[in-house]
């Protein structure tokens, strides 16, 4: 005899035979679900209802210190870990993001305009200064030995030294410092004298007398050498006619010369006359300060105006030399070395590449660990040597004390 599926399920629940009818629901049967003191009719061994198994949530949540149990293996003992302590430790380890704000203008109600400096600029300035110092990551840049302010012949007269600085700056445009140094060396040693019996070398008289073709061949390696030959010849005539054979000592006079712009003018005024009246902004200064977020400018001249509006004047002369060297060694135009830059490692540079910084931090930690191990091993060796020397000294002392002098 075939039975229905419902009958088979009922047999499983209530046993063999015919299923018993459902129990009538009354108030007394529902009393065990009421809040408060449980009913005496409730069976203690009965399975609780699903709703009773779920705890009633408290009306007001209380923040408790939670603990978690960690087991490393079945045989290991349980260790209770305070979750709040772990959270606090993670918060202390996680780096705090700094707000990056560029230089910005604010106008007071009276119409007075003030410019506030960028975030962390002083710390960044000192970090770069340390990197550019001897032994730093950005030391030994080409500008340190072959920069325009270092190409003047120290054995020449002060007037000729100033002329050397001006010519070096005019040749440096769109030219690497190494190439510019070679061209200047040729001019200082091979430029023909303006008359027989006069020395070879770079001075105003020799430049006035030399043929343009000869001068062009001597500086052919620099960029735009044809234009620069023309500018140098014109400048020599202007210096002779308007400035008594010397270079101008004002920014207005310098920028009036052919091929000399504000960058060259301010650098020449600072190097030749030791007067800092503006910032010489080249491609490195313009590019790096925009990477840092110090300014948002589209040209070196706009960058100069922005920097001069908030940077203290006692920093104007240093910033060009510092950032040019940084751009030649670490913050390259192509392939920046963010993993070797202390600004990136300290989280001060907003444009630092994260992957390179992470790799740089890992390498630095490994190097510090190796140096620590070396110092530890060296200390242990010194201690062992000191102990051995002490033991030897004690042995010698005991032997000397044990030998009695011969009685005579």
mmCIF file of C-alpha atoms in Angstrom:
data_model
loop_
_atom_site.group_PDB
_atom_site.id
_atom_site.type_symbol
_atom_site.label_atom_id
_atom_site.label_comp_id
_atom_site.label_asym_id
_atom_site.label_seq_id
_atom_site.Cartn_x
_atom_site.Cartn_y
_atom_site.Cartn_z
ATOM 1 C CA UNK A 1 0.000 0.000 0.000
ATOM 2 C CA UNK A 2 1.499 3.306 -1.070
ATOM 3 C CA UNK A 3 1.420 6.184 1.362
ATOM 4 C CA UNK A 4 1.615 9.863 0.641
ATOM 5 C CA UNK A 5 4.716 11.911 1.268
ATOM 6 C CA UNK A 6 2.923 13.954 3.985
ATOM 7 C CA UNK A 7 2.080 10.729 5.837
ATOM 8 C CA UNK A 8 5.667 9.556 5.700
ATOM 9 C CA UNK A 9 6.870 12.914 7.070
ATOM 10 C CA UNK A 10 4.280 12.769 9.834
ATOM 11 C CA UNK A 11 5.392 9.269 10.742
ATOM 12 C CA UNK A 12 8.952 10.435 11.078
ATOM 13 C CA UNK A 13 7.903 13.290 13.390
ATOM 14 C CA UNK A 14 5.330 11.575 15.595
ATOM 15 C CA UNK A 15 6.292 7.904 15.255
ATOM 16 C CA UNK A 16 4.593 5.031 13.567
ATOM 17 C CA UNK A 17 0.844 4.993 13.297
ATOM 18 C CA UNK A 18 -1.692 7.685 12.726
ATOM 19 C CA UNK A 19 -0.531 11.236 13.533
ATOM 20 C CA UNK A 20 -2.019 12.858 16.601
ATOM 21 C CA UNK A 21 -4.053 16.052 16.097
ATOM 22 C CA UNK A 22 -2.328 19.408 16.851
ATOM 23 C CA UNK A 23 -2.610 20.605 20.431
ATOM 24 C CA UNK A 24 -5.112 23.369 21.076
ATOM 25 C CA UNK A 25 -3.564 26.776 21.620
ATOM 26 C CA UNK A 26 -4.682 28.366 24.877
ATOM 27 C CA UNK A 27 -3.528 31.237 27.087
ATOM 28 C CA UNK A 28 -1.859 28.868 29.471
ATOM 29 C CA UNK A 29 0.117 27.267 26.659
ATOM 30 C CA UNK A 30 1.274 30.701 25.487
ATOM 31 C CA UNK A 31 2.219 31.823 28.982
ATOM 32 C CA UNK A 32 5.701 30.302 28.660
ATOM 33 C CA UNK A 33 6.505 32.831 25.935
ATOM 34 C CA UNK A 34 5.618 35.802 28.147
ATOM 35 C CA UNK A 35 8.246 38.183 29.580
ATOM 36 C CA UNK A 36 9.092 37.956 33.243
ATOM 37 C CA UNK A 37 9.045 34.912 35.462
ATOM 38 C CA UNK A 38 8.740 31.714 33.431
ATOM 39 C CA UNK A 39 5.610 29.642 33.886
ATOM 40 C CA UNK A 40 5.732 26.597 36.114
ATOM 41 C CA UNK A 41 4.086 24.588 33.371
ATOM 42 C CA UNK A 42 7.093 25.024 31.092
ATOM 43 C CA UNK A 43 9.109 21.896 30.561
ATOM 44 C CA UNK A 44 12.736 22.549 31.448
ATOM 45 C CA UNK A 45 13.956 19.879 29.027
ATOM 46 C CA UNK A 46 11.899 21.143 26.122
ATOM 47 C CA UNK A 47 13.691 22.591 23.114
ATOM 48 C CA UNK A 48 13.376 26.411 23.135
ATOM 49 C CA UNK A 49 11.522 28.160 20.386
ATOM 50 C CA UNK A 50 13.501 29.882 17.645
ATOM 51 C CA UNK A 51 12.431 33.328 18.834
ATOM 52 C CA UNK A 52 13.397 32.465 22.400
ATOM 53 C CA UNK A 53 16.852 31.345 21.253
ATOM 54 C CA UNK A 54 17.575 34.832 19.858
ATOM 55 C CA UNK A 55 18.572 37.212 22.706
ATOM 56 C CA UNK A 56 16.575 40.363 23.022
ATOM 57 C CA UNK A 57 18.751 43.332 22.012
ATOM 58 C CA UNK A 58 19.433 45.915 24.648
ATOM 59 C CA UNK A 59 17.800 49.256 24.155
ATOM 60 C CA UNK A 60 21.081 51.151 24.693
ATOM 61 C CA UNK A 61 24.333 49.762 23.342
ATOM 62 C CA UNK A 62 27.227 49.760 25.732
ATOM 63 C CA UNK A 63 30.794 49.881 24.462
ATOM 64 C CA UNK A 64 32.643 46.987 26.012
ATOM 65 C CA UNK A 65 36.272 46.048 25.728
ATOM 66 C CA UNK A 66 36.191 43.053 23.427
ATOM 67 C CA UNK A 67 38.660 40.239 23.563
ATOM 68 C CA UNK A 68 39.431 37.631 20.986
ATOM 69 C CA UNK A 69 41.012 34.209 21.480
ATOM 70 C CA UNK A 70 43.910 33.264 19.233
ATOM 71 C CA UNK A 71 45.086 29.679 18.827
ATOM 72 C CA UNK A 72 48.202 28.911 16.875
ATOM 73 C CA UNK A 73 47.753 25.117 17.015
ATOM 74 C CA UNK A 74 45.401 22.574 18.646
ATOM 75 C CA UNK A 75 47.982 21.825 21.314
ATOM 76 C CA UNK A 76 48.823 25.462 22.045
ATOM 77 C CA UNK A 77 47.236 27.440 24.810
ATOM 78 C CA UNK A 78 44.663 30.115 24.127
ATOM 79 C CA UNK A 79 45.824 33.727 24.231
ATOM 80 C CA UNK A 80 43.383 36.552 24.872
ATOM 81 C CA UNK A 81 44.020 39.669 22.800
ATOM 82 C CA UNK A 82 42.469 42.999 23.635
ATOM 83 C CA UNK A 83 40.854 44.277 20.445
ATOM 84 C CA UNK A 84 40.997 47.927 21.580
ATOM 85 C CA UNK A 85 44.746 47.666 22.148
ATOM 86 C CA UNK A 86 45.214 46.241 18.661
ATOM 87 C CA UNK A 87 43.176 49.079 17.148
ATOM 88 C CA UNK A 88 45.199 51.686 19.023
ATOM 89 C CA UNK A 89 48.442 50.084 17.858
ATOM 90 C CA UNK A 90 47.247 50.067 14.245
ATOM 91 C CA UNK A 91 46.220 53.716 14.494
ATOM 92 C CA UNK A 92 49.643 54.707 15.778
ATOM 93 C CA UNK A 93 51.388 52.834 12.967
ATOM 94 C CA UNK A 94 49.206 54.168 10.143
ATOM 95 C CA UNK A 95 50.695 57.348 8.620
ATOM 96 C CA UNK A 96 48.718 60.521 9.073
ATOM 97 C CA UNK A 97 47.908 62.228 5.793
ATOM 98 C CA UNK A 98 49.005 65.843 5.686
ATOM 99 C CA UNK A 99 46.959 68.567 4.086
ATOM 100 C CA UNK A 100 48.780 69.918 1.034
ATOM 101 C CA UNK A 101 48.036 73.543 0.299
ATOM 102 C CA UNK A 102 49.904 75.696 -2.224
ATOM 103 C CA UNK A 103 50.750 79.350 -1.749
ATOM 104 C CA UNK A 104 47.485 81.261 -1.795
ATOM 105 C CA UNK A 105 46.400 84.885 -1.730
ATOM 106 C CA UNK A 106 43.949 86.250 0.800
ATOM 107 C CA UNK A 107 42.373 89.678 0.635
ATOM 108 C CA UNK A 108 41.461 91.486 3.851
ATOM 109 C CA UNK A 109 38.290 93.616 4.137
ATOM 110 C CA UNK A 110 40.449 96.728 3.817
ATOM 111 C CA UNK A 111 41.706 95.495 0.435
ATOM 112 C CA UNK A 112 45.181 94.474 1.616
ATOM 113 C CA UNK A 113 46.416 91.293 -0.076
ATOM 114 C CA UNK A 114 48.632 88.782 1.723
ATOM 115 C CA UNK A 115 50.150 85.532 0.458
ATOM 116 C CA UNK A 116 50.335 82.538 2.783
ATOM 117 C CA UNK A 117 53.174 80.059 2.322
ATOM 118 C CA UNK A 118 52.648 76.416 1.267
ATOM 119 C CA UNK A 119 52.331 73.602 3.770
ATOM 120 C CA UNK A 120 55.561 72.247 5.324
ATOM 121 C CA UNK A 121 57.782 74.379 3.091
ATOM 122 C CA UNK A 122 60.370 75.015 5.820
ATOM 123 C CA UNK A 123 60.752 71.317 6.600
ATOM 124 C CA UNK A 124 61.031 70.489 2.903
ATOM 125 C CA UNK A 125 63.614 73.234 2.380
ATOM 126 C CA UNK A 126 65.834 71.893 5.178
ATOM 127 C CA UNK A 127 65.474 68.295 3.984
ATOM 128 C CA UNK A 128 66.631 69.285 0.493
ATOM 129 C CA UNK A 129 69.493 71.307 1.979
ATOM 130 C CA UNK A 130 70.624 68.188 3.866
ATOM 131 C CA UNK A 131 70.323 66.046 0.738
ATOM 132 C CA UNK A 132 72.450 68.531 -1.224
ATOM 133 C CA UNK A 133 75.148 68.692 1.462
ATOM 134 C CA UNK A 134 78.297 66.530 1.094
ATOM 135 C CA UNK A 135 77.389 62.906 1.676
ATOM 136 C CA UNK A 136 73.710 63.487 0.941
ATOM 137 C CA UNK A 137 71.615 61.684 -1.658
ATOM 138 C CA UNK A 138 71.692 64.695 -4.022
ATOM 139 C CA UNK A 139 75.322 65.726 -3.498
ATOM 140 C CA UNK A 140 77.946 65.984 -6.249
ATOM 141 C CA UNK A 141 75.613 67.384 -8.906
ATOM 142 C CA UNK A 142 77.020 68.841 -12.114
ATOM 143 C CA UNK A 143 75.988 72.339 -11.039
ATOM 144 C CA UNK A 144 78.233 72.066 -7.973
ATOM 145 C CA UNK A 145 81.419 72.058 -10.051
ATOM 146 C CA UNK A 146 80.333 73.248 -13.509
ATOM 147 C CA UNK A 147 77.621 75.777 -12.740
ATOM 148 C CA UNK A 148 77.815 79.183 -14.394
ATOM 149 C CA UNK A 149 78.825 80.928 -11.176
ATOM 150 C CA UNK A 150 81.838 78.566 -10.883
ATOM 151 C CA UNK A 151 83.223 78.918 -14.418
ATOM 152 C CA UNK A 152 84.902 82.287 -14.002
ATOM 153 C CA UNK A 153 88.695 82.211 -13.955
ATOM 154 C CA UNK A 154 89.752 83.080 -10.420
ATOM 155 C CA UNK A 155 93.138 84.304 -11.709
ATOM 156 C CA UNK A 156 91.540 86.923 -13.953
ATOM 157 C CA UNK A 157 90.740 90.491 -12.957
ATOM 158 C CA UNK A 158 87.398 91.196 -11.208
ATOM 159 C CA UNK A 159 86.080 92.856 -14.376
ATOM 160 C CA UNK A 160 87.001 89.828 -16.511
ATOM 161 C CA UNK A 161 85.533 87.438 -13.915
ATOM 162 C CA UNK A 162 82.191 89.234 -14.132
ATOM 163 C CA UNK A 163 82.380 89.041 -17.918
ATOM 164 C CA UNK A 164 83.072 85.282 -17.673
ATOM 165 C CA UNK A 165 79.955 84.808 -15.539
ATOM 166 C CA UNK A 166 77.801 86.682 -18.035
ATOM 167 C CA UNK A 167 79.123 84.715 -21.042
ATOM 168 C CA UNK A 168 78.696 81.408 -19.172
ATOM 169 C CA UNK A 169 75.061 82.248 -18.450
ATOM 170 C CA UNK A 170 74.417 83.224 -22.075
ATOM 171 C CA UNK A 171 75.864 79.900 -23.253
ATOM 172 C CA UNK A 172 73.979 77.838 -20.655
ATOM 173 C CA UNK A 173 70.533 78.243 -22.203
ATOM 174 C CA UNK A 174 69.275 74.882 -23.510
ATOM 175 C CA UNK A 175 72.700 73.378 -22.749
ATOM 176 C CA UNK A 176 73.917 70.904 -20.144
ATOM 177 C CA UNK A 177 76.409 72.121 -17.565
ATOM 178 C CA UNK A 178 79.025 69.621 -18.739
ATOM 179 C CA UNK A 179 78.862 70.860 -22.337
ATOM 180 C CA UNK A 180 78.826 74.484 -21.235
ATOM 181 C CA UNK A 181 81.931 73.942 -19.076
ATOM 182 C CA UNK A 182 83.850 72.520 -22.042
ATOM 183 C CA UNK A 183 82.910 75.476 -24.269
ATOM 184 C CA UNK A 184 83.926 77.965 -21.573
ATOM 185 C CA UNK A 185 87.267 76.192 -21.089
ATOM 186 C CA UNK A 186 88.014 76.627 -24.813
ATOM 187 C CA UNK A 187 87.154 80.319 -24.734
ATOM 188 C CA UNK A 188 89.308 80.948 -21.653
ATOM 189 C CA UNK A 189 92.353 79.266 -23.207
ATOM 190 C CA UNK A 190 92.018 79.463 -27.024
ATOM 191 C CA UNK A 191 90.227 82.715 -27.873
ATOM 192 C CA UNK A 192 92.722 84.678 -30.041
ATOM 193 C CA UNK A 193 94.164 87.932 -28.636
ATOM 194 C CA UNK A 194 92.851 91.192 -29.996
ATOM 195 C CA UNK A 195 96.380 92.303 -30.903
ATOM 196 C CA UNK A 196 99.833 90.814 -31.066
ATOM 197 C CA UNK A 197 101.522 90.427 -27.728
ATOM 198 C CA UNK A 198 98.278 90.234 -25.718
ATOM 199 C CA UNK A 199 97.309 86.985 -23.951
ATOM 200 C CA UNK A 200 94.845 84.421 -25.247
ATOM 201 C CA UNK A 201 91.632 84.043 -23.309
ATOM 202 C CA UNK A 202 88.165 85.328 -22.672
ATOM 203 C CA UNK A 203 87.860 89.059 -22.196
ATOM 204 C CA UNK A 204 85.883 91.899 -23.717
ATOM 205 C CA UNK A 205 88.652 93.057 -26.091
ATOM 206 C CA UNK A 206 89.214 89.600 -27.554
ATOM 207 C CA UNK A 207 85.481 89.040 -28.099
ATOM 208 C CA UNK A 208 85.209 92.387 -29.892
ATOM 209 C CA UNK A 209 88.094 91.509 -32.218
ATOM 210 C CA UNK A 210 87.281 87.859 -32.984
ATOM 211 C CA UNK A 211 85.507 86.954 -36.217
ATOM 212 C CA UNK A 212 81.985 85.551 -35.775
ATOM 213 C CA UNK A 213 82.870 82.353 -37.651
ATOM 214 C CA UNK A 214 85.824 81.664 -35.356
ATOM 215 C CA UNK A 215 83.687 82.263 -32.269
ATOM 216 C CA UNK A 216 80.904 80.084 -33.655
ATOM 217 C CA UNK A 217 83.282 77.167 -34.212
ATOM 218 C CA UNK A 218 84.568 77.435 -30.652
ATOM 219 C CA UNK A 219 81.076 77.205 -29.116
ATOM 220 C CA UNK A 220 79.486 74.869 -31.673
ATOM 221 C CA UNK A 221 78.639 72.240 -29.006
ATOM 222 C CA UNK A 222 76.181 74.426 -27.086
ATOM 223 C CA UNK A 223 72.552 74.691 -28.061
ATOM 224 C CA UNK A 224 71.575 77.404 -30.573
ATOM 225 C CA UNK A 225 75.232 78.343 -31.050
ATOM 226 C CA UNK A 226 74.474 80.444 -34.145
ATOM 227 C CA UNK A 227 72.151 82.770 -32.249
ATOM 228 C CA UNK A 228 74.441 82.851 -29.233
ATOM 229 C CA UNK A 229 77.387 83.906 -31.403
ATOM 230 C CA UNK A 230 75.359 86.854 -32.642
ATOM 231 C CA UNK A 231 74.154 87.753 -29.131
ATOM 232 C CA UNK A 232 77.680 87.624 -27.658
ATOM 233 C CA UNK A 233 79.092 89.911 -30.337
ATOM 234 C CA UNK A 234 76.231 92.400 -29.895
ATOM 235 C CA UNK A 235 76.565 92.293 -26.112
ATOM 236 C CA UNK A 236 80.308 93.031 -26.306
ATOM 237 C CA UNK A 237 79.609 96.160 -28.335
ATOM 238 C CA UNK A 238 76.887 97.320 -25.919
ATOM 239 C CA UNK A 239 79.184 96.828 -22.913
ATOM 240 C CA UNK A 240 81.894 98.847 -24.624
ATOM 241 C CA UNK A 241 79.618 101.692 -25.660
ATOM 242 C CA UNK A 242 77.126 101.977 -22.795
ATOM 243 C CA UNK A 243 78.678 100.419 -19.688
ATOM 244 C CA UNK A 244 82.359 101.407 -19.861
ATOM 245 C CA UNK A 245 83.508 97.886 -20.678
ATOM 246 C CA UNK A 246 81.940 96.233 -17.603
ATOM 247 C CA UNK A 247 78.678 94.313 -17.191
ATOM 248 C CA UNK A 248 75.620 96.188 -15.835
ATOM 249 C CA UNK A 249 75.060 96.168 -12.067
ATOM 250 C CA UNK A 250 71.262 96.421 -12.255
ATOM 251 C CA UNK A 251 68.627 93.955 -13.367
ATOM 252 C CA UNK A 252 67.281 96.476 -15.867
ATOM 253 C CA UNK A 253 70.670 96.840 -17.504
ATOM 254 C CA UNK A 254 71.267 93.086 -17.627
ATOM 255 C CA UNK A 255 67.937 92.188 -19.215
ATOM 256 C CA UNK A 256 68.522 94.904 -21.844
ATOM 257 C CA UNK A 257 71.345 92.814 -23.288
ATOM 258 C CA UNK A 258 70.543 90.519 -26.267
ATOM 259 C CA UNK A 259 69.648 86.979 -25.190
ATOM 260 C CA UNK A 260 69.525 87.782 -21.459
ATOM 261 C CA UNK A 261 66.234 87.215 -19.656
ATOM 262 C CA UNK A 262 65.155 87.573 -16.006
ATOM 263 C CA UNK A 263 66.585 84.184 -15.004
ATOM 264 C CA UNK A 264 70.065 84.983 -16.347
ATOM 265 C CA UNK A 265 69.843 88.551 -15.095
ATOM 266 C CA UNK A 266 69.091 87.664 -11.473
ATOM 267 C CA UNK A 267 71.660 84.841 -11.415
ATOM 268 C CA UNK A 268 74.314 87.122 -12.918
ATOM 269 C CA UNK A 269 73.525 89.910 -10.479
ATOM 270 C CA UNK A 270 73.867 87.483 -7.582
ATOM 271 C CA UNK A 271 77.054 85.703 -8.769
ATOM 272 C CA UNK A 272 78.897 88.652 -10.314
ATOM 273 C CA UNK A 273 77.896 91.531 -8.035
ATOM 274 C CA UNK A 274 76.875 89.559 -4.908
ATOM 275 C CA UNK A 275 73.456 91.198 -4.910
ATOM 276 C CA UNK A 276 70.322 89.074 -4.606
ATOM 277 C CA UNK A 277 67.298 90.995 -5.850
ATOM 278 C CA UNK A 278 65.272 88.136 -7.364
ATOM 279 C CA UNK A 279 65.083 84.383 -7.868
ATOM 280 C CA UNK A 280 66.635 82.800 -10.937
ATOM 281 C CA UNK A 281 64.017 80.261 -12.024
ATOM 282 C CA UNK A 282 65.097 77.708 -14.625
ATOM 283 C CA UNK A 283 63.310 74.572 -15.816
ATOM 284 C CA UNK A 284 64.324 72.586 -12.707
ATOM 285 C CA UNK A 285 62.996 75.152 -10.224
ATOM 286 C CA UNK A 286 59.801 75.597 -12.252
ATOM 287 C CA UNK A 287 59.185 71.853 -12.593
ATOM 288 C CA UNK A 288 60.023 70.762 -9.040
ATOM 289 C CA UNK A 289 58.098 73.493 -7.204
ATOM 290 C CA UNK A 290 55.012 72.639 -9.250
ATOM 291 C CA UNK A 291 55.488 68.942 -8.435
ATOM 292 C CA UNK A 292 55.600 69.808 -4.749
ATOM 293 C CA UNK A 293 52.432 71.859 -5.031
ATOM 294 C CA UNK A 294 54.100 75.078 -3.928
ATOM 295 C CA UNK A 295 52.582 76.847 -6.910
ATOM 296 C CA UNK A 296 50.440 76.166 -9.953
ATOM 297 C CA UNK A 297 52.117 78.088 -12.751
ATOM 298 C CA UNK A 298 52.623 77.635 -16.480
ATOM 299 C CA UNK A 299 55.929 79.464 -17.011
ATOM 300 C CA UNK A 300 59.229 80.054 -15.162
ATOM 301 C CA UNK A 301 58.483 83.776 -14.933
ATOM 302 C CA UNK A 302 55.130 83.081 -13.252
ATOM 303 C CA UNK A 303 56.903 80.688 -10.887
ATOM 304 C CA UNK A 304 59.425 83.400 -9.998
ATOM 305 C CA UNK A 305 56.647 85.858 -9.165
ATOM 306 C CA UNK A 306 54.856 83.240 -7.062
ATOM 307 C CA UNK A 307 57.964 82.254 -5.091
ATOM 308 C CA UNK A 308 59.031 85.829 -4.447
ATOM 309 C CA UNK A 309 55.575 86.631 -3.036
ATOM 310 C CA UNK A 310 56.034 84.377 0.035
ATOM 311 C CA UNK A 311 59.566 82.900 0.199
ATOM 312 C CA UNK A 312 61.860 84.851 2.586
ATOM 313 C CA UNK A 313 64.484 86.833 0.703
ATOM 314 C CA UNK A 314 67.363 85.163 2.531
ATOM 315 C CA UNK A 315 66.378 81.915 0.763
ATOM 316 C CA UNK A 316 66.293 83.383 -2.765
ATOM 317 C CA UNK A 317 69.939 82.776 -3.572
ATOM 318 C CA UNK A 318 70.011 79.194 -2.261
ATOM 319 C CA UNK A 319 66.873 77.837 -3.844
ATOM 320 C CA UNK A 320 68.147 77.853 -7.426
ATOM 321 C CA UNK A 321 71.386 76.031 -6.638
ATOM 322 C CA UNK A 322 69.589 73.528 -4.380
ATOM 323 C CA UNK A 323 66.793 72.614 -6.776
ATOM 324 C CA UNK A 324 68.980 72.508 -9.884
ATOM 325 C CA UNK A 325 71.233 69.984 -8.161
ATOM 326 C CA UNK A 326 68.206 68.024 -6.940
ATOM 327 C CA UNK A 327 66.817 67.956 -10.483
ATOM 328 C CA UNK A 328 70.133 66.723 -11.883
ATOM 329 C CA UNK A 329 70.590 63.867 -9.401
ATOM 330 C CA UNK A 330 67.298 62.685 -7.836
ATOM 331 C CA UNK A 331 64.211 64.460 -9.211
ATOM 332 C CA UNK A 332 65.104 63.902 -12.848
ATOM 333 C CA UNK A 333 62.843 65.073 -15.680
ATOM 334 C CA UNK A 334 62.550 61.439 -16.768
ATOM 335 C CA UNK A 335 62.797 58.542 -14.318
ATOM 336 C CA UNK A 336 62.568 60.258 -10.949
ATOM 337 C CA UNK A 337 64.332 58.412 -8.107
ATOM 338 C CA UNK A 338 61.586 58.782 -5.508
ATOM 339 C CA UNK A 339 62.896 55.794 -3.534
ATOM 340 C CA UNK A 340 66.161 57.661 -2.867
ATOM 341 C CA UNK A 341 64.569 61.013 -2.029
ATOM 342 C CA UNK A 342 64.113 61.842 1.645
ATOM 343 C CA UNK A 343 61.079 63.956 0.789
ATOM 344 C CA UNK A 344 59.288 60.929 -0.615
ATOM 345 C CA UNK A 345 60.438 58.623 2.184
ATOM 346 C CA UNK A 346 59.116 61.070 4.785
ATOM 347 C CA UNK A 347 55.818 61.628 2.990
ATOM 348 C CA UNK A 348 56.519 65.290 2.231
ATOM 349 C CA UNK A 349 56.311 65.135 -1.587
ATOM 350 C CA UNK A 350 52.795 64.912 -3.004
ATOM 351 C CA UNK A 351 54.082 63.785 -6.415
ATOM 352 C CA UNK A 352 56.243 60.906 -5.153
ATOM 353 C CA UNK A 353 55.590 57.563 -6.854
ATOM 354 C CA UNK A 354 54.277 55.186 -4.194
ATOM 355 C CA UNK A 355 55.826 52.039 -5.610
ATOM 356 C CA UNK A 356 59.303 53.568 -5.690
ATOM 357 C CA UNK A 357 58.877 54.993 -2.196
ATOM 358 C CA UNK A 358 57.794 51.630 -0.780
ATOM 359 C CA UNK A 359 60.783 49.918 -2.364
ATOM 360 C CA UNK A 360 63.089 52.646 -1.074
ATOM 361 C CA UNK A 361 61.766 52.236 2.467
ATOM 362 C CA UNK A 362 62.267 48.478 2.305
ATOM 363 C CA UNK A 363 65.855 48.870 1.105
ATOM 364 C CA UNK A 364 66.554 51.459 3.779
ATOM 365 C CA UNK A 365 65.179 49.222 6.532
ATOM 366 C CA UNK A 366 67.303 46.303 5.327
ATOM 367 C CA UNK A 367 70.392 48.515 5.248
ATOM 368 C CA UNK A 368 69.717 49.768 8.768
ATOM 369 C CA UNK A 369 69.247 46.207 9.995
ATOM 370 C CA UNK A 370 72.538 45.158 8.398
ATOM 371 C CA UNK A 371 74.323 48.151 9.916
ATOM 372 C CA UNK A 372 72.777 47.295 13.286
ATOM 373 C CA UNK A 373 73.954 43.688 13.012
ATOM 374 C CA UNK A 374 77.442 44.870 12.049
ATOM 375 C CA UNK A 375 77.578 47.214 15.022
ATOM 376 C CA UNK A 376 76.306 44.440 17.281
ATOM 377 C CA UNK A 377 78.924 41.990 16.021
ATOM 378 C CA UNK A 378 81.652 44.609 16.361
ATOM 379 C CA UNK A 379 80.587 45.335 19.937
ATOM 380 C CA UNK A 380 80.623 41.637 20.791
ATOM 381 C CA UNK A 381 84.109 41.246 19.322
ATOM 382 C CA UNK A 382 85.361 44.221 21.321
ATOM 383 C CA UNK A 383 83.876 42.769 24.492
ATOM 384 C CA UNK A 384 85.436 39.369 23.815
ATOM 385 C CA UNK A 385 88.830 40.949 23.139
ATOM 386 C CA UNK A 386 88.557 43.004 26.338
ATOM 387 C CA UNK A 387 87.699 39.856 28.349
ATOM 388 C CA UNK A 388 90.616 37.936 26.849
ATOM 389 C CA UNK A 389 93.008 40.806 27.569
ATOM 390 C CA UNK A 390 91.736 40.923 31.143
ATOM 391 C CA UNK A 391 92.243 37.167 31.550
ATOM 392 C CA UNK A 392 95.771 37.363 30.133
ATOM 393 C CA UNK A 393 96.599 40.226 32.452
ATOM 394 C CA UNK A 394 95.286 38.284 35.432
ATOM 395 C CA UNK A 395 97.357 35.215 34.454
ATOM 396 C CA UNK A 396 100.508 37.289 34.100
ATOM 397 C CA UNK A 397 99.873 38.945 37.444
ATOM 398 C CA UNK A 398 99.363 35.593 39.180
ATOM 399 C CA UNK A 399 102.595 34.220 37.691
ATOM 400 C CA UNK A 400 104.525 37.318 38.722
ATOM 401 C CA UNK A 401 103.108 37.191 42.239
ATOM 402 C CA UNK A 402 103.938 33.470 42.524
ATOM 403 C CA UNK A 403 107.614 33.937 41.617
ATOM 404 C CA UNK A 404 109.480 34.860 44.814
ATOM 405 C CA UNK A 405 112.693 36.842 44.404
ATOM 406 C CA UNK A 406 115.961 34.937 45.069
ATOM 407 C CA UNK A 407 117.390 35.510 48.523
ATOM 408 C CA UNK A 408 120.950 36.669 48.492
#
